[in-house]
PDB file of C-alpha atoms and ligand atoms in Angstrom:
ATOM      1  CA  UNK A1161       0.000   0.000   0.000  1.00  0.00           C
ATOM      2  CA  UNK A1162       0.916   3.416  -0.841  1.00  0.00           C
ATOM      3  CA  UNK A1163       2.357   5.353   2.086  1.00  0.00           C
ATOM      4  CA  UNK A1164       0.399   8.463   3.085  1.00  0.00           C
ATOM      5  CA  UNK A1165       2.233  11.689   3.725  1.00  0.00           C
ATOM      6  CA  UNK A1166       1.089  15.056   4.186  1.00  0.00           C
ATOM      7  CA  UNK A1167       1.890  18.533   2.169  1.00  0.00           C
ATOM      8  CA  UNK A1168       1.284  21.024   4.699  1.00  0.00           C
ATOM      9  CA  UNK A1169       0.899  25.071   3.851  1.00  0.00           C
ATOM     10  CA  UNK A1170       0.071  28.157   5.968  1.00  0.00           C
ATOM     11  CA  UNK A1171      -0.912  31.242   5.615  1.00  0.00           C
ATOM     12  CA  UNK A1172      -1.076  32.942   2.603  1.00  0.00           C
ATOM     13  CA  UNK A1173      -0.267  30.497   0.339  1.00  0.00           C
ATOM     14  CA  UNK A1174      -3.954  29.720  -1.120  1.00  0.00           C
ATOM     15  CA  UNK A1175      -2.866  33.425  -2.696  1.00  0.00           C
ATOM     16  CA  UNK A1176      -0.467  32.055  -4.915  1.00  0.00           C
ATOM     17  CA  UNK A1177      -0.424  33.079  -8.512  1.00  0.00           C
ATOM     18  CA  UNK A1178      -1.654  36.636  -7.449  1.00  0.00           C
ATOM     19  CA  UNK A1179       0.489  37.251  -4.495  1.00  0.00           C
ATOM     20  CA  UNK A1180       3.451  38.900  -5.205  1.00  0.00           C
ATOM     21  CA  UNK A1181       4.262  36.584  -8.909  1.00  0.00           C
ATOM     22  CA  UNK A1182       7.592  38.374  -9.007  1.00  0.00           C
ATOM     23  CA  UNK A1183       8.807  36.842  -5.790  1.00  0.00           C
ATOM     24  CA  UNK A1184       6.627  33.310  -5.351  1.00  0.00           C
ATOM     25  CA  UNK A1185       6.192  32.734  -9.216  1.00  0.00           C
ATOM     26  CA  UNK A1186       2.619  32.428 -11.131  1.00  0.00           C
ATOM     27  CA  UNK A1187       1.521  28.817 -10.466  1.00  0.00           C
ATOM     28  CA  UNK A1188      -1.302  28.750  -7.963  1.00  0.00           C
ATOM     29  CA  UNK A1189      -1.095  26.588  -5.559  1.00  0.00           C
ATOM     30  CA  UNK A1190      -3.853  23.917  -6.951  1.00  0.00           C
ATOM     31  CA  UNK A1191      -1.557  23.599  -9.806  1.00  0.00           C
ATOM     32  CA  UNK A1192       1.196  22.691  -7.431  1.00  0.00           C
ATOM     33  CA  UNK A1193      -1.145  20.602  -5.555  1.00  0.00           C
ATOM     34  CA  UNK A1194      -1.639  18.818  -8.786  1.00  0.00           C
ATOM     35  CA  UNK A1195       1.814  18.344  -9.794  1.00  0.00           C
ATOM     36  CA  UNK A1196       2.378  17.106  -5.906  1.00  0.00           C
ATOM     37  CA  UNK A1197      -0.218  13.975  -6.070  1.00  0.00           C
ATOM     38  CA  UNK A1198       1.127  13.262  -9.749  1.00  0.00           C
ATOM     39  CA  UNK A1199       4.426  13.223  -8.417  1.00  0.00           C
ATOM     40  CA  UNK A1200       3.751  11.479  -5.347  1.00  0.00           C
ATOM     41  CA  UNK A1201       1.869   8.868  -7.208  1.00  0.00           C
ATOM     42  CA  UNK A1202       4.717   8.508  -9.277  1.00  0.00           C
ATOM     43  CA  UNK A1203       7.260   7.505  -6.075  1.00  0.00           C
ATOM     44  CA  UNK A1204       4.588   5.729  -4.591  1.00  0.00           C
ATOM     45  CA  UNK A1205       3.150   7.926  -1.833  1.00  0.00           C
ATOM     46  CA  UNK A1206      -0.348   8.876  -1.418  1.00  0.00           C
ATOM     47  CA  UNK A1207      -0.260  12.538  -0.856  1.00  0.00           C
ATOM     48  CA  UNK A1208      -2.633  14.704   1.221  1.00  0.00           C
ATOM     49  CA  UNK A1209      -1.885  18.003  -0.128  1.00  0.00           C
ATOM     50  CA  UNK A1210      -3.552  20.914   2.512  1.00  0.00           C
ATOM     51  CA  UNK A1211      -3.594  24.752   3.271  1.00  0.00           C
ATOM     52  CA  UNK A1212      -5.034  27.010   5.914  1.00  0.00           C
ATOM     53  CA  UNK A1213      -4.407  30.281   7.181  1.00  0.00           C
ATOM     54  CA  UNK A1214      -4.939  29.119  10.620  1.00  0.00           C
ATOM     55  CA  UNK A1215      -1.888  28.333  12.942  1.00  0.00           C
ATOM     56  CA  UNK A1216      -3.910  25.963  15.126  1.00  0.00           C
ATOM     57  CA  UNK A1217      -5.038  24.421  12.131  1.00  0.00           C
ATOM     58  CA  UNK A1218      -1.372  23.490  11.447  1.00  0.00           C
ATOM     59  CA  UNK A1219      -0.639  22.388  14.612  1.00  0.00           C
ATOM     60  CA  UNK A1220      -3.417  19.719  14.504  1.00  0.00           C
ATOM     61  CA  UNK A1221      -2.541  18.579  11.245  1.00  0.00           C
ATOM     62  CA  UNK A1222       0.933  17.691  12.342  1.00  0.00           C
ATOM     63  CA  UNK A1223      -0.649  15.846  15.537  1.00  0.00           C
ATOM     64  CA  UNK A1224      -2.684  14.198  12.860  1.00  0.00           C
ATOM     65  CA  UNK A1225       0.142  13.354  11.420  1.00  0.00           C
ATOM     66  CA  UNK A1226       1.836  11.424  13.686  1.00  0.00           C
ATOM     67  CA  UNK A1227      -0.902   8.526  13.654  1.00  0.00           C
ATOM     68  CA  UNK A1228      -2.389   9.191   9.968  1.00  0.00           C
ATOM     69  CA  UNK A1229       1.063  10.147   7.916  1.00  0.00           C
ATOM     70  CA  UNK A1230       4.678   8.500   7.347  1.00  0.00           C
ATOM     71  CA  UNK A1231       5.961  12.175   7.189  1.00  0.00           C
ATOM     72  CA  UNK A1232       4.792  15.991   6.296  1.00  0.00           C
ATOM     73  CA  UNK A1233       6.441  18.245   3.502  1.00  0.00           C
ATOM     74  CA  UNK A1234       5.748  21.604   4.804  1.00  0.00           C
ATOM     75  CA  UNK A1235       5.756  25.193   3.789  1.00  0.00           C
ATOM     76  CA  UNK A1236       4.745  27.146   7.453  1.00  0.00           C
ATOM     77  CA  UNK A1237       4.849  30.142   5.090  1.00  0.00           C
ATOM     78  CA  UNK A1238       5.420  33.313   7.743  1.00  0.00           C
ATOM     79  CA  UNK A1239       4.727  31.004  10.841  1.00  0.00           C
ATOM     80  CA  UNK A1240       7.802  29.860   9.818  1.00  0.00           C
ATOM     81  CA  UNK A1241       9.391  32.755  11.528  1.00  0.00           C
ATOM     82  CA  UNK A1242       6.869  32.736  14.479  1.00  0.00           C
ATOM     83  CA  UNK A1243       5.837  29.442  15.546  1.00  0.00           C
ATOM     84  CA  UNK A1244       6.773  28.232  18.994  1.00  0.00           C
ATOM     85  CA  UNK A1245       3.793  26.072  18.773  1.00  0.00           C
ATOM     86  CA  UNK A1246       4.676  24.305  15.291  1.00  0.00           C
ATOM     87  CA  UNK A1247       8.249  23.373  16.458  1.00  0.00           C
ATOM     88  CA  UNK A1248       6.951  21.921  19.425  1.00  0.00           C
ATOM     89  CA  UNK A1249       4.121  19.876  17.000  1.00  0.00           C
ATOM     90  CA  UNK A1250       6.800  18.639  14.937  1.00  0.00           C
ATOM     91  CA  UNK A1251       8.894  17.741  17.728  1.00  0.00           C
ATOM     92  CA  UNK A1252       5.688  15.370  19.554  1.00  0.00           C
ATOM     93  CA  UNK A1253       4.647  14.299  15.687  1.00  0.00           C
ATOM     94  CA  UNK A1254       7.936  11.909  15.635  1.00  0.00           C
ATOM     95  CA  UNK A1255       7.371  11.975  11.753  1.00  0.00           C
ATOM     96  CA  UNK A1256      10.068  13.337   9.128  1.00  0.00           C
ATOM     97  CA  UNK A1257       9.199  16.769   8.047  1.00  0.00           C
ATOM     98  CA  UNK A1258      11.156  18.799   5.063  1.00  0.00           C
ATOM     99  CA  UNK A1259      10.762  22.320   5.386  1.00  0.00           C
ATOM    100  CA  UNK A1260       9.822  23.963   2.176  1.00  0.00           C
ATOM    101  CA  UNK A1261       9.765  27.724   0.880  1.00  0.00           C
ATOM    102  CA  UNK A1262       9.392  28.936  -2.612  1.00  0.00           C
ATOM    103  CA  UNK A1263      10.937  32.121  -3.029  1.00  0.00           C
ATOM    104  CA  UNK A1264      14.738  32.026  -0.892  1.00  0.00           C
ATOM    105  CA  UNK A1265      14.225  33.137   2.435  1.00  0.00           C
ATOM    106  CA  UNK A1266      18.150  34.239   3.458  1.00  0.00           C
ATOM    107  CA  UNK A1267      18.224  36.555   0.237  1.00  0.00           C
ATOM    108  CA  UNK A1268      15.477  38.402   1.491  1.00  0.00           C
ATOM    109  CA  UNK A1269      14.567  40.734   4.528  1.00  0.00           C
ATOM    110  CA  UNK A1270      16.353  39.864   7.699  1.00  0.00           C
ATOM    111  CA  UNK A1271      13.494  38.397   9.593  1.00  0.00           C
ATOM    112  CA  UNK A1272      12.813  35.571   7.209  1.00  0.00           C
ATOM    113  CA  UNK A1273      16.027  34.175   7.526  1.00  0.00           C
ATOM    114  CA  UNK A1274      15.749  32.518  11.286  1.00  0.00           C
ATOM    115  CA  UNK A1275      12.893  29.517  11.328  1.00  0.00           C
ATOM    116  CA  UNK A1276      11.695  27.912  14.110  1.00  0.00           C
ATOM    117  CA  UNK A1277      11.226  24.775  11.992  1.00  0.00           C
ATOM    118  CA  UNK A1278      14.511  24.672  10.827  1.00  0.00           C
ATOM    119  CA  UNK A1279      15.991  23.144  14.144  1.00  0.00           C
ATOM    120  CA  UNK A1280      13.099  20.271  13.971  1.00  0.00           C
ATOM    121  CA  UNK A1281      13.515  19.749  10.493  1.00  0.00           C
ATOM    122  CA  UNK A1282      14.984  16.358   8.692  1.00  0.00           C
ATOM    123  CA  UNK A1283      15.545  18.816   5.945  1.00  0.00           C
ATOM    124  CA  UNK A1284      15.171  22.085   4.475  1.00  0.00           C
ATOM    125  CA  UNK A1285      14.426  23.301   0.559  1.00  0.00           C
ATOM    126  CA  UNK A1286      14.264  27.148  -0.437  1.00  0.00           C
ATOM    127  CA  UNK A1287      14.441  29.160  -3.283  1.00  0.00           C
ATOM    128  CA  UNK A1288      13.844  26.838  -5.909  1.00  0.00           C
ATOM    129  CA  UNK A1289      10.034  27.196  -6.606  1.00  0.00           C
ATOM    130  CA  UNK A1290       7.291  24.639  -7.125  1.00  0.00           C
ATOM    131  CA  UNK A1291       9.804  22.144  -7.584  1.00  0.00           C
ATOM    132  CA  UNK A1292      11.465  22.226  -4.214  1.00  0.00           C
ATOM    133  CA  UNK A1293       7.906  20.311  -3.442  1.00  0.00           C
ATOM    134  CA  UNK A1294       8.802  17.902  -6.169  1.00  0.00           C
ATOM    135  CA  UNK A1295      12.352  17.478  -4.502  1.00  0.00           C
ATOM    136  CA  UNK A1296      10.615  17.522  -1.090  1.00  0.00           C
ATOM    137  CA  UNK A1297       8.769  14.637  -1.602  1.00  0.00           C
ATOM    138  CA  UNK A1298      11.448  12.545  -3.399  1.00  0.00           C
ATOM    139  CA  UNK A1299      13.561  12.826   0.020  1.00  0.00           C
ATOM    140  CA  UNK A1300      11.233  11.820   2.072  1.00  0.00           C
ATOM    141  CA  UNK A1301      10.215   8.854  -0.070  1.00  0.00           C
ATOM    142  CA  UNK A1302      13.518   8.067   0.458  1.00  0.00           C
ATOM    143  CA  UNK A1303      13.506   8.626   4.416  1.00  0.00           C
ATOM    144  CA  UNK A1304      10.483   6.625   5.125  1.00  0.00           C
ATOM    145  CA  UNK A1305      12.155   4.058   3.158  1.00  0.00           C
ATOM    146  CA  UNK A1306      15.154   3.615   5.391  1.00  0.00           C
ATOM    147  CA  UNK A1307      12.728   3.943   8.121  1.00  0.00           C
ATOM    148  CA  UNK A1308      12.850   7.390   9.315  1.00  0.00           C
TER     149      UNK A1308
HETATM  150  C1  DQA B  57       7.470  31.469   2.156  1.00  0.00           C
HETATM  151  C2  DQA B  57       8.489  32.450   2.771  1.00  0.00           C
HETATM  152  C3  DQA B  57       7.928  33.121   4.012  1.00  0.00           C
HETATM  153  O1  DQA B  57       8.874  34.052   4.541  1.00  0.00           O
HETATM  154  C4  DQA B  57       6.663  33.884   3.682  1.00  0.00           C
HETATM  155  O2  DQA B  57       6.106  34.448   4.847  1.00  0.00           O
HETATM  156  C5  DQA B  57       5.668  33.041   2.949  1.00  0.00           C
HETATM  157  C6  DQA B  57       6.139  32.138   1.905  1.00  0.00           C
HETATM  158  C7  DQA B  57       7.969  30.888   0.821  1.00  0.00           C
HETATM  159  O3  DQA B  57       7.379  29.891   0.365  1.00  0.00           O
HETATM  160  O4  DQA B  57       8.899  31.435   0.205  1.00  0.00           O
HETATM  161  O5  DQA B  57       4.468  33.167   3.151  1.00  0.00           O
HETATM  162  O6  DQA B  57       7.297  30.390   3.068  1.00  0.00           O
END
């Protein structure tokens, strides 16, 4: 059976496409959703791809991830930056997660370039678009794999 893993995004992301196209590109992010579950399918994961604008929301999703997920690609978007309570999720969650960010966070203003998730992290992809998802998702096939 196909394992199940999670493709987590916060706030602001369902803007994607309008929001800011010079810095995040112009694919929205069903497109990317798309190209995630193709992908996925493709290394033999079943992928749940989600987005809300809601920190809480995030927080339970990792939880949910711990019994219902073999690991969680996820872009925290600004929580990123902000998020006591999503380090601390991913720490309980015991589950691989790759950080993810479209646009490069160091090259840009100086409070996007320290991330709470970082630390808790198995890995971390930024500045290479849509397909750091892609990428995302191939290294964790890999992880869960090996077995963590
Ligand atoms: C982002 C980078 C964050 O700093 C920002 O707040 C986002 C998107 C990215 O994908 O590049 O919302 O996570």
């Amino acid at each position: 059976m196909a394992a199940t893993v999670f493709v987590l995004n916060g706030p602001n992301l369902n803007m994607l496409g309008l929001r800011e196209p010079s810095i995040y590109g112009g694919k929205s992010l069903k497109e990317i959703g798309e190209d995630c579950v193709a992908a996925g399918g493709a290394l033999g994961l079943s992928v749940d791809f989600r987005q809300t604008n809601h920190e809480g929301v995030l927080v339970d999703w990792i939880q949910e991830a711990a019994s219902g997920a073999e690991g969680i690609v996820m872009n925290p978007g600004a929580y990123t930056h902000t998020s006591v309570a999503i380090h601390d999720a991913i720490r309980a969650a015991g589950r691989p997660v790759i950080e993810v960010h479209l646009s490069n966070i160091f090259a840009r203003e100086a409070f996007r370039h320290h991330s709470y998730v970082s630390p808790v992290a198995a890995g971390v992809i930024c500045g290479l678009g849509p397909k750091g998802y892609i990428l995302a998702l191939d290294a964790l096939k890999h992880m869960i794999a090996k077995g963590g």
